[in-house]
PDB file of C-alpha atoms in Angstrom:
ATOM      1  CA  MET S   1     110.533  22.523  -1.096  1.00  0.00           C
ATOM      2  CA  ARG S   2     108.325  20.798   1.440  1.00  0.00           C
ATOM      3  CA  SER S   3     109.900  20.086   4.807  1.00  0.00           C
ATOM      4  CA  GLU S   4     107.373  17.567   6.169  1.00  0.00           C
ATOM      5  CA  PRO S   5     108.167  13.820   5.811  1.00  0.00           C
ATOM      6  CA  GLY S   6     107.639  12.307   2.367  1.00  0.00           C
ATOM      7  CA  PRO S   7     108.135   9.153   0.284  1.00  0.00           C
ATOM      8  CA  ILE S   8     111.474   7.617  -0.721  1.00  0.00           C
ATOM      9  CA  GLY S   9     112.207   8.561  -4.334  1.00  0.00           C
ATOM     10  CA  VAL S  10     113.481   5.957  -6.801  1.00  0.00           C
ATOM     11  CA  PHE S  11     114.666   7.250 -10.169  1.00  0.00           C
ATOM     12  CA  ASP S  12     115.598   5.422 -13.348  1.00  0.00           C
ATOM     13  CA  SER S  13     115.962   6.331 -16.995  1.00  0.00           C
ATOM     14  CA  GLY S  14     113.312   3.706 -17.774  1.00  0.00           C
ATOM     15  CA  TYR S  15     111.931   0.498 -16.327  1.00  0.00           C
ATOM     16  CA  GLY S  16     115.048  -1.196 -14.955  1.00  0.00           C
ATOM     17  CA  GLY S  17     114.887   0.646 -11.641  1.00  0.00           C
ATOM     18  CA  LEU S  18     111.693  -1.302 -10.955  1.00  0.00           C
ATOM     19  CA  THR S  19     113.954  -4.278 -10.123  1.00  0.00           C
ATOM     20  CA  ILE S  20     115.675  -2.089  -7.513  1.00  0.00           C
ATOM     21  CA  LEU S  21     112.328  -0.856  -6.170  1.00  0.00           C
ATOM     22  CA  HIS S  22     111.106  -4.461  -5.960  1.00  0.00           C
ATOM     23  CA  GLY S  23     114.204  -5.494  -3.978  1.00  0.00           C
ATOM     24  CA  ILE S  24     113.828  -2.564  -1.585  1.00  0.00           C
ATOM     25  CA  ARG S  25     110.113  -3.212  -1.049  1.00  0.00           C
ATOM     26  CA  GLN S  26     110.764  -6.894  -0.296  1.00  0.00           C
ATOM     27  CA  LEU S  27     112.902  -5.835   2.677  1.00  0.00           C
ATOM     28  CA  LEU S  28     111.304  -2.483   3.573  1.00  0.00           C
ATOM     29  CA  PRO S  29     107.620  -2.683   2.582  1.00  0.00           C
ATOM     30  CA  GLN S  30     106.468  -0.251   5.277  1.00  0.00           C
ATOM     31  CA  TYR S  31     107.739   2.912   3.561  1.00  0.00           C
ATOM     32  CA  ASP S  32     106.063   5.023   0.875  1.00  0.00           C
ATOM     33  CA  TYR S  33     107.839   5.171  -2.491  1.00  0.00           C
ATOM     34  CA  LEU S  34     107.670   7.506  -5.481  1.00  0.00           C
ATOM     35  CA  TYR S  35     109.076   5.952  -8.661  1.00  0.00           C
ATOM     36  CA  LEU S  36     110.032   8.186 -11.583  1.00  0.00           C
ATOM     37  CA  GLY S  37     110.988   6.728 -14.964  1.00  0.00           C
ATOM     38  CA  ASP S  38     112.352   9.128 -17.602  1.00  0.00           C
ATOM     39  CA  ASN S  39     111.116   6.771 -20.317  1.00  0.00           C
ATOM     40  CA  ALA S  40     110.695   9.503 -22.935  1.00  0.00           C
ATOM     41  CA  ARG S  41     114.472  10.091 -22.950  1.00  0.00           C
ATOM     42  CA  ALA S  42     115.668   6.526 -22.307  1.00  0.00           C
ATOM     43  CA  PRO S  43     118.063   4.859 -22.704  1.00  0.00           C
ATOM     44  CA  TYR S  44     120.793   6.793 -20.886  1.00  0.00           C
ATOM     45  CA  GLY S  45     123.508   4.180 -21.513  1.00  0.00           C
ATOM     46  CA  THR S  46     124.952   5.762 -24.682  1.00  0.00           C
ATOM     47  CA  ARG S  47     124.476   9.420 -23.685  1.00  0.00           C
ATOM     48  CA  SER S  48     127.316  11.734 -22.640  1.00  0.00           C
ATOM     49  CA  PHE S  49     128.243  12.492 -19.025  1.00  0.00           C
ATOM     50  CA  ASP S  50     126.869  16.048 -19.336  1.00  0.00           C
ATOM     51  CA  VAL S  51     123.499  14.948 -20.694  1.00  0.00           C
ATOM     52  CA  VAL S  52     123.046  12.166 -18.117  1.00  0.00           C
ATOM     53  CA  TYR S  53     123.986  14.600 -15.346  1.00  0.00           C
ATOM     54  CA  GLU S  54     121.505  17.238 -16.536  1.00  0.00           C
ATOM     55  CA  PHE S  55     118.634  14.741 -16.985  1.00  0.00           C
ATOM     56  CA  THR S  56     119.314  13.147 -13.581  1.00  0.00           C
ATOM     57  CA  ARG S  57     119.551  16.555 -11.913  1.00  0.00           C
ATOM     58  CA  GLN S  58     116.154  17.536 -13.343  1.00  0.00           C
ATOM     59  CA  ALA S  59     114.611  14.324 -11.959  1.00  0.00           C
ATOM     60  CA  VAL S  60     116.204  14.810  -8.530  1.00  0.00           C
ATOM     61  CA  ILE S  61     114.882  18.379  -8.276  1.00  0.00           C
ATOM     62  CA  ARG S  62     111.380  17.230  -9.294  1.00  0.00           C
ATOM     63  CA  LEU S  63     111.358  14.423  -6.693  1.00  0.00           C
ATOM     64  CA  PHE S  64     112.566  16.864  -4.012  1.00  0.00           C
ATOM     65  CA  GLU S  65     109.738  19.222  -4.990  1.00  0.00           C
ATOM     66  CA  MET S  66     107.286  16.324  -4.610  1.00  0.00           C
ATOM     67  CA  GLY S  67     108.344  15.777  -1.009  1.00  0.00           C
ATOM     68  CA  CYS S  68     111.175  13.220  -1.164  1.00  0.00           C
ATOM     69  CA  HIS S  69     114.035  13.753   1.306  1.00  0.00           C
ATOM     70  CA  LEU S  70     115.943  10.670   0.133  1.00  0.00           C
ATOM     71  CA  ILE S  71     116.363   9.524  -3.480  1.00  0.00           C
ATOM     72  CA  ILE S  72     117.870   6.283  -4.772  1.00  0.00           C
ATOM     73  CA  LEU S  73     119.263   6.487  -8.308  1.00  0.00           C
ATOM     74  CA  GLY S  74     118.054   3.028  -9.356  1.00  0.00           C
ATOM     75  CA  CYS S  75     120.017   3.418 -12.586  1.00  0.00           C
ATOM     76  CA  ASN S  76     123.637   2.372 -12.983  1.00  0.00           C
ATOM     77  CA  THR S  77     124.330   4.914 -15.732  1.00  0.00           C
ATOM     78  CA  ALA S  78     122.999   7.793 -13.601  1.00  0.00           C
ATOM     79  CA  SER S  79     124.898   6.446 -10.582  1.00  0.00           C
ATOM     80  CA  ALA S  80     128.082   6.255 -12.667  1.00  0.00           C
ATOM     81  CA  LYS S  81     127.818   9.567 -14.514  1.00  0.00           C
ATOM     82  CA  ALA S  82     125.774  11.924 -12.319  1.00  0.00           C
ATOM     83  CA  LEU S  83     125.708  10.891  -8.653  1.00  0.00           C
ATOM     84  CA  ARG S  84     129.003  12.399  -7.525  1.00  0.00           C
ATOM     85  CA  SER S  85     128.342  15.769  -9.191  1.00  0.00           C
ATOM     86  CA  ILE S  86     124.852  15.947  -7.678  1.00  0.00           C
ATOM     87  CA  GLN S  87     126.148  15.031  -4.215  1.00  0.00           C
ATOM     88  CA  GLN S  88     129.064  17.483  -4.321  1.00  0.00           C
ATOM     89  CA  ASN S  89     127.740  20.392  -6.397  1.00  0.00           C
ATOM     90  CA  ASP S  90     123.943  20.414  -6.218  1.00  0.00           C
ATOM     91  CA  LEU S  91     122.869  19.148  -2.811  1.00  0.00           C
ATOM     92  CA  PRO S  92     124.691  21.887  -0.847  1.00  0.00           C
ATOM     93  CA  LYS S  93     122.737  24.489  -2.869  1.00  0.00           C
ATOM     94  CA  LEU S  94     119.398  22.659  -3.192  1.00  0.00           C
ATOM     95  CA  ASP S  95     119.121  21.380   0.394  1.00  0.00           C
ATOM     96  CA  PRO S  96     122.084  20.078   2.427  1.00  0.00           C
ATOM     97  CA  GLN S  97     119.675  17.982   4.539  1.00  0.00           C
ATOM     98  CA  ARG S  98     118.466  15.865   1.600  1.00  0.00           C
ATOM     99  CA  ARG S  99     120.315  12.869   0.225  1.00  0.00           C
ATOM    100  CA  VAL S 100     120.813  11.109  -3.117  1.00  0.00           C
ATOM    101  CA  LEU S 101     122.280   7.583  -3.103  1.00  0.00           C
ATOM    102  CA  GLY S 102     123.321   5.273  -5.950  1.00  0.00           C
ATOM    103  CA  VAL S 103     123.370   1.541  -6.696  1.00  0.00           C
ATOM    104  CA  ILE S 104     127.071   1.018  -7.474  1.00  0.00           C
ATOM    105  CA  ARG S 105     128.627   1.418  -4.030  1.00  0.00           C
ATOM    106  CA  PRO S 106     126.266  -1.017  -2.212  1.00  0.00           C
ATOM    107  CA  THR S 107     127.127  -3.669  -4.810  1.00  0.00           C
ATOM    108  CA  ALA S 108     130.865  -2.943  -4.592  1.00  0.00           C
ATOM    109  CA  GLU S 109     130.778  -3.200  -0.788  1.00  0.00           C
ATOM    110  CA  VAL S 110     129.557  -6.820  -0.759  1.00  0.00           C
ATOM    111  CA  ILE S 111     131.699  -8.140  -3.591  1.00  0.00           C
ATOM    112  CA  GLY S 112     134.714  -8.899  -1.361  1.00  0.00           C
ATOM    113  CA  GLN S 113     132.654 -11.464   0.563  1.00  0.00           C
ATOM    114  CA  LEU S 114     131.364 -13.146  -2.608  1.00  0.00           C
ATOM    115  CA  THR S 115     134.427 -13.832  -4.765  1.00  0.00           C
ATOM    116  CA  GLN S 116     136.942 -16.562  -3.938  1.00  0.00           C
ATOM    117  CA  THR S 117     139.235 -16.180  -6.964  1.00  0.00           C
ATOM    118  CA  ARG S 118     139.277 -12.338  -6.611  1.00  0.00           C
ATOM    119  CA  HIS S 119     138.356 -12.084 -10.307  1.00  0.00           C
ATOM    120  CA  VAL S 120     135.041 -10.284 -10.903  1.00  0.00           C
ATOM    121  CA  GLY S 121     133.105  -9.595 -14.114  1.00  0.00           C
ATOM    122  CA  ILE S 122     130.673  -6.774 -14.881  1.00  0.00           C
ATOM    123  CA  PHE S 123     127.893  -6.776 -17.473  1.00  0.00           C
ATOM    124  CA  ALA S 124     126.619  -3.202 -17.975  1.00  0.00           C
ATOM    125  CA  THR S 125     125.712  -0.507 -20.489  1.00  0.00           C
ATOM    126  CA  GLU S 126     128.390   1.160 -22.572  1.00  0.00           C
ATOM    127  CA  GLY S 127     128.165   4.308 -20.411  1.00  0.00           C
ATOM    128  CA  THR S 128     128.693   2.435 -17.140  1.00  0.00           C
ATOM    129  CA  ILE S 129     131.603   0.397 -18.527  1.00  0.00           C
ATOM    130  CA  LYS S 130     133.312   3.496 -19.992  1.00  0.00           C
ATOM    131  CA  SER S 131     132.937   5.377 -16.688  1.00  0.00           C
ATOM    132  CA  GLU S 132     134.884   2.574 -14.907  1.00  0.00           C
ATOM    133  CA  SER S 133     132.798   3.361 -11.816  1.00  0.00           C
ATOM    134  CA  TYR S 134     132.613  -0.278 -10.714  1.00  0.00           C
ATOM    135  CA  ASN S 135     136.350  -0.783 -11.178  1.00  0.00           C
ATOM    136  CA  LEU S 136     137.125   2.331  -9.129  1.00  0.00           C
ATOM    137  CA  GLU S 137     134.689   1.541  -6.295  1.00  0.00           C
ATOM    138  CA  ILE S 138     135.739  -2.113  -6.033  1.00  0.00           C
ATOM    139  CA  GLN S 139     139.479  -1.341  -6.202  1.00  0.00           C
ATOM    140  CA  LYS S 140     139.057   1.349  -3.530  1.00  0.00           C
ATOM    141  CA  LEU S 141     137.552  -1.203  -1.159  1.00  0.00           C
ATOM    142  CA  PHE S 142     139.359  -4.357  -2.350  1.00  0.00           C
ATOM    143  CA  PRO S 143     142.633  -3.538  -4.162  1.00  0.00           C
ATOM    144  CA  ASP S 144     143.346  -7.248  -4.696  1.00  0.00           C
ATOM    145  CA  ILE S 145     140.254  -7.824  -6.866  1.00  0.00           C
ATOM    146  CA  GLN S 146     140.659  -7.792 -10.648  1.00  0.00           C
ATOM    147  CA  VAL S 147     137.615  -6.373 -12.472  1.00  0.00           C
ATOM    148  CA  THR S 148     136.725  -7.034 -16.118  1.00  0.00           C
ATOM    149  CA  GLY S 149     133.746  -5.331 -17.741  1.00  0.00           C
ATOM    150  CA  VAL S 150     131.808  -6.016 -20.922  1.00  0.00           C
ATOM    151  CA  ALA S 151     129.225  -3.651 -22.435  1.00  0.00           C
ATOM    152  CA  CYS S 152     125.996  -5.395 -23.508  1.00  0.00           C
ATOM    153  CA  PRO S 153     124.232  -2.905 -25.802  1.00  0.00           C
ATOM    154  CA  PHE S 154     121.519  -5.337 -26.918  1.00  0.00           C
ATOM    155  CA  TRP S 155     120.369  -6.511 -23.494  1.00  0.00           C
ATOM    156  CA  VAL S 156     118.272  -3.451 -22.558  1.00  0.00           C
ATOM    157  CA  PRO S 157     116.319  -3.463 -25.878  1.00  0.00           C
ATOM    158  CA  LEU S 158     115.657  -7.205 -25.444  1.00  0.00           C
ATOM    159  CA  VAL S 159     114.018  -6.483 -22.093  1.00  0.00           C
ATOM    160  CA  GLU S 160     112.216  -3.287 -23.120  1.00  0.00           C
ATOM    161  CA  TYR S 161     110.719  -4.914 -26.237  1.00  0.00           C
ATOM    162  CA  ASN S 162     109.602  -7.988 -24.297  1.00  0.00           C
ATOM    163  CA  GLU S 163     112.065 -10.251 -26.111  1.00  0.00           C
ATOM    164  CA  ALA S 164     113.814 -11.637 -23.015  1.00  0.00           C
ATOM    165  CA  ASP S 165     112.419 -15.133 -23.707  1.00  0.00           C
ATOM    166  CA  SER S 166     113.066 -15.086 -27.462  1.00  0.00           C
ATOM    167  CA  PRO S 167     115.670 -17.163 -29.373  1.00  0.00           C
ATOM    168  CA  GLY S 168     117.380 -13.858 -30.257  1.00  0.00           C
ATOM    169  CA  ALA S 169     118.011 -13.318 -26.569  1.00  0.00           C
ATOM    170  CA  ASP S 170     119.918 -16.631 -26.421  1.00  0.00           C
ATOM    171  CA  TYR S 171     122.319 -15.417 -29.078  1.00  0.00           C
ATOM    172  CA  PHE S 172     123.094 -12.066 -27.431  1.00  0.00           C
ATOM    173  CA  VAL S 173     123.282 -13.432 -23.883  1.00  0.00           C
ATOM    174  CA  LYS S 174     125.695 -16.205 -24.883  1.00  0.00           C
ATOM    175  CA  LYS S 175     127.743 -13.769 -27.000  1.00  0.00           C
ATOM    176  CA  TYR S 176     128.550 -11.414 -24.102  1.00  0.00           C
ATOM    177  CA  ILE S 177     129.095 -14.203 -21.565  1.00  0.00           C
ATOM    178  CA  ASP S 178     131.620 -15.818 -23.938  1.00  0.00           C
ATOM    179  CA  GLN S 179     133.279 -12.453 -24.528  1.00  0.00           C
ATOM    180  CA  LEU S 180     133.697 -11.830 -20.783  1.00  0.00           C
ATOM    181  CA  LEU S 181     135.111 -15.266 -20.026  1.00  0.00           C
ATOM    182  CA  ARG S 182     137.497 -15.062 -22.991  1.00  0.00           C
ATOM    183  CA  GLN S 183     138.946 -11.935 -21.369  1.00  0.00           C
ATOM    184  CA  ASP S 184     139.293 -13.582 -17.941  1.00  0.00           C
ATOM    185  CA  SER S 185     138.583 -17.283 -17.405  1.00  0.00           C
ATOM    186  CA  ASP S 186     139.226 -17.000 -13.638  1.00  0.00           C
ATOM    187  CA  ILE S 187     136.064 -14.951 -12.996  1.00  0.00           C
ATOM    188  CA  ASP S 188     133.888 -16.573 -10.324  1.00  0.00           C
ATOM    189  CA  THR S 189     131.470 -13.682  -9.659  1.00  0.00           C
ATOM    190  CA  VAL S 190     129.581 -11.539 -12.166  1.00  0.00           C
ATOM    191  CA  ILE S 191     127.726  -8.313 -11.346  1.00  0.00           C
ATOM    192  CA  LEU S 192     124.654  -7.431 -13.391  1.00  0.00           C
ATOM    193  CA  GLY S 193     125.536  -3.742 -13.590  1.00  0.00           C
ATOM    194  CA  CYS S 194     122.281  -2.642 -15.204  1.00  0.00           C
ATOM    195  CA  THR S 195     118.912  -2.850 -13.530  1.00  0.00           C
ATOM    196  CA  HIS S 196     117.244  -4.346 -16.632  1.00  0.00           C
ATOM    197  CA  TYR S 197     119.467  -7.401 -16.657  1.00  0.00           C
ATOM    198  CA  PRO S 198     117.782  -9.464 -13.889  1.00  0.00           C
ATOM    199  CA  ILE S 199     114.913 -10.022 -16.350  1.00  0.00           C
ATOM    200  CA  LEU S 200     117.433 -11.987 -18.464  1.00  0.00           C
ATOM    201  CA  LEU S 201     118.500 -14.213 -15.548  1.00  0.00           C
ATOM    202  CA  PRO S 202     116.928 -17.433 -16.943  1.00  0.00           C
ATOM    203  CA  LYS S 203     119.017 -17.031 -20.127  1.00  0.00           C
ATOM    204  CA  ILE S 204     122.141 -15.943 -18.218  1.00  0.00           C
ATOM    205  CA  HIS S 205     121.958 -19.021 -15.973  1.00  0.00           C
ATOM    206  CA  LYS S 206     121.540 -21.163 -19.085  1.00  0.00           C
ATOM    207  CA  TYR S 207     124.860 -20.055 -20.602  1.00  0.00           C
ATOM    208  CA  ILE S 208     127.096 -19.095 -17.691  1.00  0.00           C
ATOM    209  CA  PRO S 209     129.303 -21.925 -16.393  1.00  0.00           C
ATOM    210  CA  ARG S 210     128.150 -23.586 -13.183  1.00  0.00           C
ATOM    211  CA  GLY S 211     129.913 -22.238 -10.115  1.00  0.00           C
ATOM    212  CA  ILE S 212     129.950 -18.602 -11.273  1.00  0.00           C
ATOM    213  CA  ARG S 213     127.863 -16.470  -8.933  1.00  0.00           C
ATOM    214  CA  ILE S 214     125.526 -13.887 -10.455  1.00  0.00           C
ATOM    215  CA  VAL S 215     125.067 -10.733  -8.375  1.00  0.00           C
ATOM    216  CA  SER S 216     121.755  -8.948  -8.899  1.00  0.00           C
ATOM    217  CA  GLN S 217     121.649  -5.553  -7.221  1.00  0.00           C
ATOM    218  CA  GLY S 218     118.157  -5.277  -5.729  1.00  0.00           C
ATOM    219  CA  GLU S 219     118.738  -7.170  -2.480  1.00  0.00           C
ATOM    220  CA  TYR S 220     122.114  -5.504  -1.803  1.00  0.00           C
ATOM    221  CA  VAL S 221     120.761  -2.009  -2.392  1.00  0.00           C
ATOM    222  CA  ALA S 222     117.867  -2.842  -0.036  1.00  0.00           C
ATOM    223  CA  GLU S 223     120.209  -4.096   2.705  1.00  0.00           C
ATOM    224  CA  SER S 224     122.404  -1.019   2.251  1.00  0.00           C
ATOM    225  CA  LEU S 225     119.373   1.268   2.614  1.00  0.00           C
ATOM    226  CA  GLN S 226     118.267  -0.576   5.759  1.00  0.00           C
ATOM    227  CA  GLN S 227     121.743  -0.084   7.261  1.00  0.00           C
ATOM    228  CA  TYR S 228     121.730   3.567   6.152  1.00  0.00           C
ATOM    229  CA  PHE S 229     118.553   4.158   8.166  1.00  0.00           C
ATOM    230  CA  VAL S 230     120.157   2.574  11.238  1.00  0.00           C
ATOM    231  CA  ARG S 231     123.093   4.983  10.902  1.00  0.00           C
ATOM    232  CA  HIS S 232     120.865   7.964  10.043  1.00  0.00           C
ATOM    233  CA  PRO S 233     117.677   7.770  12.144  1.00  0.00           C
ATOM    234  CA  ASP S 234     117.006  11.446  11.396  1.00  0.00           C
ATOM    235  CA  MET S 235     116.607  10.599   7.687  1.00  0.00           C
ATOM    236  CA  GLU S 236     114.520   7.537   8.476  1.00  0.00           C
ATOM    237  CA  ARG S 237     112.082   9.782  10.363  1.00  0.00           C
ATOM    238  CA  ARG S 238     111.726  11.950   7.243  1.00  0.00           C
ATOM    239  CA  CYS S 239     110.429   8.978   5.204  1.00  0.00           C
ATOM    240  CA  THR S 240     106.696   8.307   5.527  1.00  0.00           C
ATOM    241  CA  GLN S 241     105.470   4.806   6.314  1.00  0.00           C
ATOM    242  CA  GLY S 242     102.165   4.045   4.624  1.00  0.00           C
ATOM    243  CA  GLY S 243     103.249   1.169   2.380  1.00  0.00           C
ATOM    244  CA  GLN S 244     102.136   3.089  -0.743  1.00  0.00           C
ATOM    245  CA  VAL S 245     103.843   3.324  -4.141  1.00  0.00           C
ATOM    246  CA  HIS S 246     103.141   5.950  -6.789  1.00  0.00           C
ATOM    247  CA  TYR S 247     104.551   5.756 -10.315  1.00  0.00           C
ATOM    248  CA  LEU S 248     105.482   8.650 -12.608  1.00  0.00           C
ATOM    249  CA  THR S 249     106.720   8.529 -16.191  1.00  0.00           C
ATOM    250  CA  THR S 250     107.764  11.089 -18.805  1.00  0.00           C
ATOM    251  CA  GLU S 251     106.257   8.758 -21.440  1.00  0.00           C
ATOM    252  CA  ASN S 252     102.755   7.473 -22.107  1.00  0.00           C
ATOM    253  CA  PRO S 253     101.292   6.148 -18.803  1.00  0.00           C
ATOM    254  CA  GLU S 254      99.466   3.282 -20.535  1.00  0.00           C
ATOM    255  CA  LYS S 255     102.658   2.167 -22.243  1.00  0.00           C
ATOM    256  CA  PHE S 256     104.511   2.355 -18.911  1.00  0.00           C
ATOM    257  CA  LYS S 257     101.805   0.301 -17.204  1.00  0.00           C
ATOM    258  CA  GLU S 258     102.006  -2.381 -19.906  1.00  0.00           C
ATOM    259  CA  GLN S 259     105.824  -2.565 -19.865  1.00  0.00           C
ATOM    260  CA  ALA S 260     105.994  -2.495 -16.074  1.00  0.00           C
ATOM    261  CA  GLN S 261     104.189  -5.854 -16.005  1.00  0.00           C
ATOM    262  CA  VAL S 262     107.503  -7.420 -17.094  1.00  0.00           C
ATOM    263  CA  PHE S 263     109.040  -6.198 -13.820  1.00  0.00           C
ATOM    264  CA  LEU S 264     106.109  -6.143 -11.395  1.00  0.00           C
ATOM    265  CA  ASN S 265     103.400  -8.618 -10.442  1.00  0.00           C
ATOM    266  CA  GLU S 266     100.743  -6.114  -9.410  1.00  0.00           C
ATOM    267  CA  PRO S 267      98.389  -3.649 -11.092  1.00  0.00           C
ATOM    268  CA  ILE S 268      99.617  -0.048 -10.871  1.00  0.00           C
ATOM    269  CA  THR S 269      98.406   3.461 -11.626  1.00  0.00           C
ATOM    270  CA  VAL S 270     100.780   5.760 -13.484  1.00  0.00           C
ATOM    271  CA  GLU S 271     100.880   9.523 -13.941  1.00  0.00           C
ATOM    272  CA  ASN S 272     102.611  11.466 -16.713  1.00  0.00           C
ATOM    273  CA  ILE S 273     105.013  14.326 -15.841  1.00  0.00           C
ATOM    274  CA  THR S 274     107.489  16.435 -17.817  1.00  0.00           C
ATOM    275  CA  LEU S 275     111.091  17.161 -16.882  1.00  0.00           C
ATOM    276  CA  GLY S 276     113.367  19.945 -18.049  1.00  0.00           C
TER     277      GLY S 276
END
């Protein structure tokens, strides 16, 4: 693996991590980024722990080989099901100097400042909800906060198939909001625990009661990364600063480019790679 400085890697099972990349670039535009979407094998949300771990591990190794010293798992399912194993089991063998970070902890860290009632809701994929990763991270930091999660299996397809503005989206957005608030009417803060969900924000705001704060992860992950660099200047020096972004996908590059327009407001070039 190359030892010279390289780009910051951002990995997602599909397109959702582009919302994380966008948030990071808003705050830290000076760095180079390498985005990898495993679109050919998406979605990860319903896959087993073992499969998500293996797929994520393959992506991490590929990004390391392409020069990344630091990788952000811009995918809640990968952060929930694979991050800990990669950090504890793989990094010591692959390269103890490299780092892989997730999106769940940065969100959990800020939640204590955002909720007044100490009742927090999570919208996420089935895999993230079943892993209880948010509950565990939040309770570790703020034992007084009660966390209620609802899986939203139809939200990712709505975004991926460009149906986020459709009448069908209204039905499924309202359905899961109602379900969450039936379980706990004291919730005053809701985390969008999947990186696709910010695309549904217009619909979510339409149906969520006024006064409930919606937490989208991009800005918090960006702030967390900025603070990480302050604490770890040695890692910051290993990240190149040319303001460039390169995109990789395991799917058809043209399809990726077309779909990415939902998340990005700029023309991009995309390259196809294989994993596994």
